[in-house]
Short mmCIF file of C-alpha atoms in Angstrom, two decimals:
data_model
loop_
_atom_site.label_atom_id
_atom_site.label_comp_id
_atom_site.label_asym_id
_atom_site.label_seq_id
_atom_site.Cartn_x
_atom_site.Cartn_y
_atom_site.Cartn_z
CA GLY S 183 8.82 14.57 3.09
CA ALA S 184 9.76 12.06 0.45
CA VAL S 185 7.60 12.07 -2.66
CA VAL S 186 6.82 9.28 -5.04
CA SER S 187 5.27 10.28 -8.33
CA GLN S 188 3.33 8.09 -10.72
CA HIS S 189 2.51 8.82 -14.33
CA PRO S 190 0.03 8.73 -15.87
CA SER S 191 -2.56 9.14 -13.17
CA ARG S 192 -5.25 7.87 -15.53
CA VAL S 193 -4.96 5.99 -18.81
CA ILE S 194 -7.43 4.37 -21.16
CA CYS S 195 -6.14 1.91 -23.70
CA LYS S 196 -7.59 -0.45 -26.24
CA SER S 197 -7.66 -4.15 -25.63
CA GLY S 198 -4.56 -5.82 -27.01
CA THR S 199 -2.28 -2.82 -26.66
CA SER S 200 0.43 -2.26 -24.05
CA VAL S 201 0.60 0.55 -21.54
CA LYS S 202 3.48 1.77 -19.41
CA ILE S 203 3.18 3.27 -15.95
CA GLU S 204 6.11 5.14 -14.42
CA CYS S 205 7.02 5.39 -10.77
CA ARG S 206 9.59 7.99 -9.73
CA SER S 207 11.14 8.82 -6.41
CA LEU S 208 11.51 12.59 -6.60
CA ASP S 209 13.84 13.48 -3.77
CA PHE S 210 15.50 10.26 -2.74
CA GLN S 211 17.10 7.21 -4.26
CA ALA S 212 15.21 3.97 -4.12
CA THR S 213 16.99 0.73 -4.84
CA THR S 214 13.75 -1.07 -4.18
CA MET S 215 10.28 -0.22 -5.39
CA PHE S 216 7.07 -2.21 -5.11
CA TRP S 217 4.09 -2.49 -7.40
CA TYR S 218 0.58 -3.09 -6.10
CA ARG S 219 -2.77 -3.60 -7.71
CA GLN S 220 -6.06 -2.61 -6.17
CA PHE S 221 -9.58 -3.43 -7.27
CA PRO S 222 -12.48 -1.22 -6.13
CA LYS S 223 -13.35 -1.64 -2.46
CA GLN S 224 -10.56 -4.16 -2.00
CA SER S 225 -7.16 -4.16 -0.43
CA LEU S 226 -3.81 -3.59 -2.11
CA MET S 227 -2.29 -6.73 -3.55
CA LEU S 228 1.48 -6.86 -3.91
CA MET S 229 2.41 -7.77 -7.46
CA ALA S 230 6.18 -7.57 -7.50
CA THR S 231 9.31 -6.13 -5.99
CA SER S 232 11.40 -4.07 -8.36
CA ASN S 233 15.13 -4.01 -7.72
CA GLU S 234 17.39 -1.49 -9.39
CA GLY S 235 19.69 -3.15 -11.89
CA SER S 236 18.24 -6.63 -11.55
CA LYS S 237 15.14 -8.62 -12.36
CA ALA S 238 11.96 -8.01 -10.48
CA THR S 239 10.65 -10.56 -8.01
CA TYR S 240 7.05 -11.46 -8.69
CA GLU S 241 4.47 -12.65 -6.20
CA GLN S 242 2.87 -16.00 -6.73
CA GLY S 243 0.17 -15.88 -9.36
CA VAL S 244 1.40 -12.72 -11.07
CA GLU S 245 2.43 -13.25 -14.69
CA LYS S 246 5.86 -11.75 -15.24
CA ASP S 247 5.44 -11.74 -19.02
CA LYS S 248 2.17 -9.90 -18.66
CA PHE S 249 3.39 -7.28 -16.19
CA LEU S 250 6.88 -6.24 -17.23
CA ILE S 251 8.86 -4.34 -14.65
CA ASN S 252 12.00 -2.38 -15.34
CA HIS S 253 14.02 -0.55 -12.69
CA ALA S 254 16.76 1.03 -14.73
CA SER S 255 17.77 3.78 -12.34
CA LEU S 256 17.67 4.59 -8.66
CA THR S 257 14.72 6.90 -9.17
CA LEU S 258 12.58 5.20 -11.78
CA SER S 259 10.68 1.93 -12.06
CA THR S 260 8.22 1.18 -14.84
CA LEU S 261 5.36 -1.29 -15.06
CA THR S 262 4.24 -2.27 -18.55
CA VAL S 263 0.95 -4.09 -18.90
CA THR S 264 1.34 -6.03 -22.13
CA SER S 265 -1.53 -7.08 -24.39
CA ALA S 266 -3.97 -5.49 -22.01
CA HIS S 267 -7.44 -6.91 -21.54
CA PRO S 268 -10.47 -5.45 -19.79
CA GLU S 269 -9.79 -7.60 -16.71
CA ASP S 270 -6.47 -5.75 -16.31
CA SER S 271 -8.42 -2.59 -15.58
CA SER S 272 -7.44 -1.62 -12.07
CA PHE S 273 -5.74 0.90 -9.84
CA TYR S 274 -1.97 0.34 -9.88
CA ILE S 275 0.10 1.79 -7.06
CA CYS S 276 3.84 1.87 -6.61
CA SER S 277 5.83 2.44 -3.48
CA ALA S 278 9.49 3.14 -2.91
CA ARG S 279 11.71 2.31 0.00
CA ILE S 280 14.26 4.77 1.23
CA ASP S 281 17.62 3.07 1.39
CA ALA S 282 18.16 1.25 4.65
CA SER S 283 20.98 3.54 5.80
CA SER S 284 18.55 6.44 5.85
CA GLY S 285 15.67 4.58 7.40
CA ASN S 286 13.17 1.98 6.36
CA THR S 287 10.11 3.98 5.49
CA ILE S 288 7.99 3.18 2.50
CA TYR S 289 6.35 5.96 0.50
CA PHE S 290 3.48 5.43 -1.89
CA GLY S 291 2.65 7.08 -5.16
CA GLU S 292 -0.80 8.46 -5.89
CA GLY S 293 -1.69 5.53 -8.09
CA SER S 294 -2.57 5.09 -11.75
CA TRP S 295 -6.04 4.19 -12.97
CA LEU S 296 -5.93 1.87 -15.96
CA THR S 297 -9.06 1.27 -18.00
CA VAL S 298 -8.88 -1.21 -20.86
CA VAL S 299 -11.70 -0.91 -23.38
CA GLY R 54 0.49 -12.51 -1.06
CA GLU R 55 -0.10 -13.23 2.55
CA SER R 56 -3.31 -11.26 2.92
CA VAL R 57 -6.19 -11.62 0.53
CA GLY R 58 -8.29 -8.67 -0.49
CA LEU R 59 -11.94 -8.94 0.44
CA HIS R 60 -14.80 -6.50 0.33
CA LEU R 61 -14.22 -3.82 2.92
CA PRO R 62 -15.91 -3.86 6.32
CA THR R 63 -17.31 -0.49 7.33
CA LEU R 64 -17.36 1.57 10.50
CA SER R 65 -19.48 4.65 11.11
CA VAL R 66 -18.82 7.01 14.02
CA GLN R 67 -20.14 10.36 15.17
CA GLU R 68 -17.85 13.33 14.85
CA GLY R 69 -15.96 13.81 18.09
CA ASP R 70 -16.20 10.19 19.17
CA ASN R 71 -13.22 7.88 19.31
CA SER R 72 -12.75 5.28 16.59
CA ILE R 73 -11.17 1.87 16.89
CA ILE R 74 -10.16 0.02 13.76
CA ASN R 75 -8.97 -3.55 14.05
CA CYS R 76 -6.69 -5.69 11.94
CA ALA R 77 -5.71 -9.32 12.15
CA TYR R 78 -2.38 -10.01 10.50
CA SER R 79 -1.34 -13.33 9.12
CA ASN R 80 2.40 -13.84 9.55
CA SER R 81 3.70 -14.48 13.04
CA ALA R 82 7.19 -13.62 11.79
CA SER R 83 6.20 -10.08 10.79
CA ASP R 84 8.14 -7.58 12.82
CA TYR R 85 7.06 -4.21 11.52
CA PHE R 86 3.58 -2.85 10.99
CA ILE R 87 2.18 0.31 9.48
CA TRP R 88 -1.28 1.82 9.40
CA TYR R 89 -2.18 3.60 6.21
CA LYS R 90 -5.06 5.89 5.31
CA GLN R 91 -6.38 5.84 1.78
CA GLU R 92 -8.79 8.43 0.47
CA SER R 93 -10.89 7.67 -2.57
CA GLY R 94 -8.83 7.49 -5.76
CA LYS R 95 -5.54 8.19 -4.02
CA GLY R 96 -2.54 6.23 -2.86
CA PRO R 97 -2.09 5.19 0.77
CA GLN R 98 -0.76 7.71 3.27
CA PHE R 99 1.39 6.71 6.23
CA ILE R 100 -0.29 7.25 9.60
CA ILE R 101 1.75 5.48 12.23
CA ASP R 102 4.04 2.49 12.57
CA ILE R 103 5.05 0.06 15.28
CA ARG R 104 7.77 -2.51 15.63
CA SER R 105 7.25 -5.93 17.15
CA ASN R 106 9.26 -5.08 20.25
CA MET R 107 6.56 -2.62 21.26
CA ASP R 108 2.92 -3.09 22.16
CA LYS R 109 1.77 0.52 21.98
CA ARG R 110 2.75 3.65 20.15
CA GLN R 111 1.10 7.04 20.18
CA GLY R 112 1.00 9.76 17.60
CA GLN R 113 -1.06 12.86 17.19
CA ARG R 114 -4.66 11.76 17.87
CA VAL R 115 -3.76 8.19 16.91
CA THR R 116 -2.60 5.20 18.91
CA VAL R 117 -1.58 1.81 17.59
CA LEU R 118 -1.77 -1.27 19.77
CA LEU R 119 -0.05 -4.53 18.90
CA ASN R 120 -0.91 -7.91 20.40
CA LYS R 121 1.53 -10.43 19.01
CA THR R 122 -0.01 -13.30 20.91
CA VAL R 123 -3.19 -13.15 18.87
CA LYS R 124 -1.65 -11.37 15.84
CA HIS R 125 -3.85 -8.35 16.22
CA LEU R 126 -3.35 -4.66 15.57
CA SER R 127 -5.67 -1.82 16.35
CA LEU R 128 -5.72 1.84 15.42
CA GLN R 129 -7.42 4.24 17.77
CA ILE R 130 -8.36 7.68 16.50
CA ALA R 131 -9.29 10.20 19.16
CA ALA R 132 -11.95 12.85 18.56
CA THR R 133 -12.70 11.62 15.06
CA GLN R 134 -13.21 14.34 12.46
CA PRO R 135 -14.94 14.31 9.07
CA GLY R 136 -11.52 14.49 7.42
CA ASP R 137 -10.73 11.12 8.94
CA SER R 138 -13.28 9.46 6.65
CA ALA R 139 -11.26 7.09 4.48
CA VAL R 140 -10.22 3.48 4.16
CA TYR R 141 -7.67 2.34 6.69
CA PHE R 142 -5.28 -0.52 6.05
CA CYS R 143 -2.77 -2.24 8.24
CA ALA R 144 0.33 -3.57 6.52
CA GLU R 145 2.85 -6.08 7.80
CA THR R 146 6.37 -6.96 6.82
CA GLN R 147 9.33 -9.03 7.88
CA ASN R 148 12.81 -7.57 7.96
CA THR R 149 11.61 -3.99 8.21
CA GLY R 150 11.18 -2.19 4.94
CA ASN R 151 10.76 -5.08 2.61
CA GLN R 152 7.56 -6.25 0.98
CA PHE R 153 4.48 -5.06 2.80
CA TYR R 154 1.33 -7.14 2.75
CA PHE R 155 -1.90 -5.32 3.32
CA GLY R 156 -4.86 -6.37 5.40
CA THR R 157 -8.44 -6.21 4.24
CA GLY R 158 -8.98 -2.60 5.20
CA THR R 159 -11.82 -0.83 6.96
CA SER R 160 -13.90 1.97 5.53
CA LEU R 161 -14.43 4.66 8.17
CA THR R 162 -17.27 7.14 7.78
CA VAL R 163 -17.50 10.06 10.18
CA ILE R 164 -20.99 11.44 10.63
CA PRO R 165 -21.03 15.20 11.26
#
């Protein structure tokens, strides 16, 4: 089946620094990827939709200058948490949509744990 | 987002019993729904999906029921096993395959 890979799986960074999380579709092309955030014992919250070759679409309340998304190729989207603070510590999950002509299934990555100290 | 994350409700069942997990979705225009299973520290795994033109779909040991009138989904797991212990989320979307919005989730614990 289709595989979505995230890297790193865990990262610890100092407050004030920036950290990048990568999301790759390993065996399919994904023009659209999605980024979610999940706090412990809570549901997944959609942050933004990442579109290859264009600007990401952010959900209401998500700071686009804080969470920079780049989708430079059909297999890679990156989320950069800029000037990270302890409240940004969370589980970040990406998902990728197989192009509509092949079906409309969404596949999720394994997630990335971010801890800001 | 259309669904707000809250602290997870829990469900405990005996091994071998059937489990029923419920989900109320928020957007009457949603036309595609997926149930996901999430184990601790991992990303969600697809279990089963259903489109709005159906009211029931069966998979291996799982059945999803959709009631559009009351915007309700349920996931039935037959003969629940310890490996089924996880958090289960329903997710809804419009225009199949676009942004998915997740429900609150239910934490299922299977007692051996």
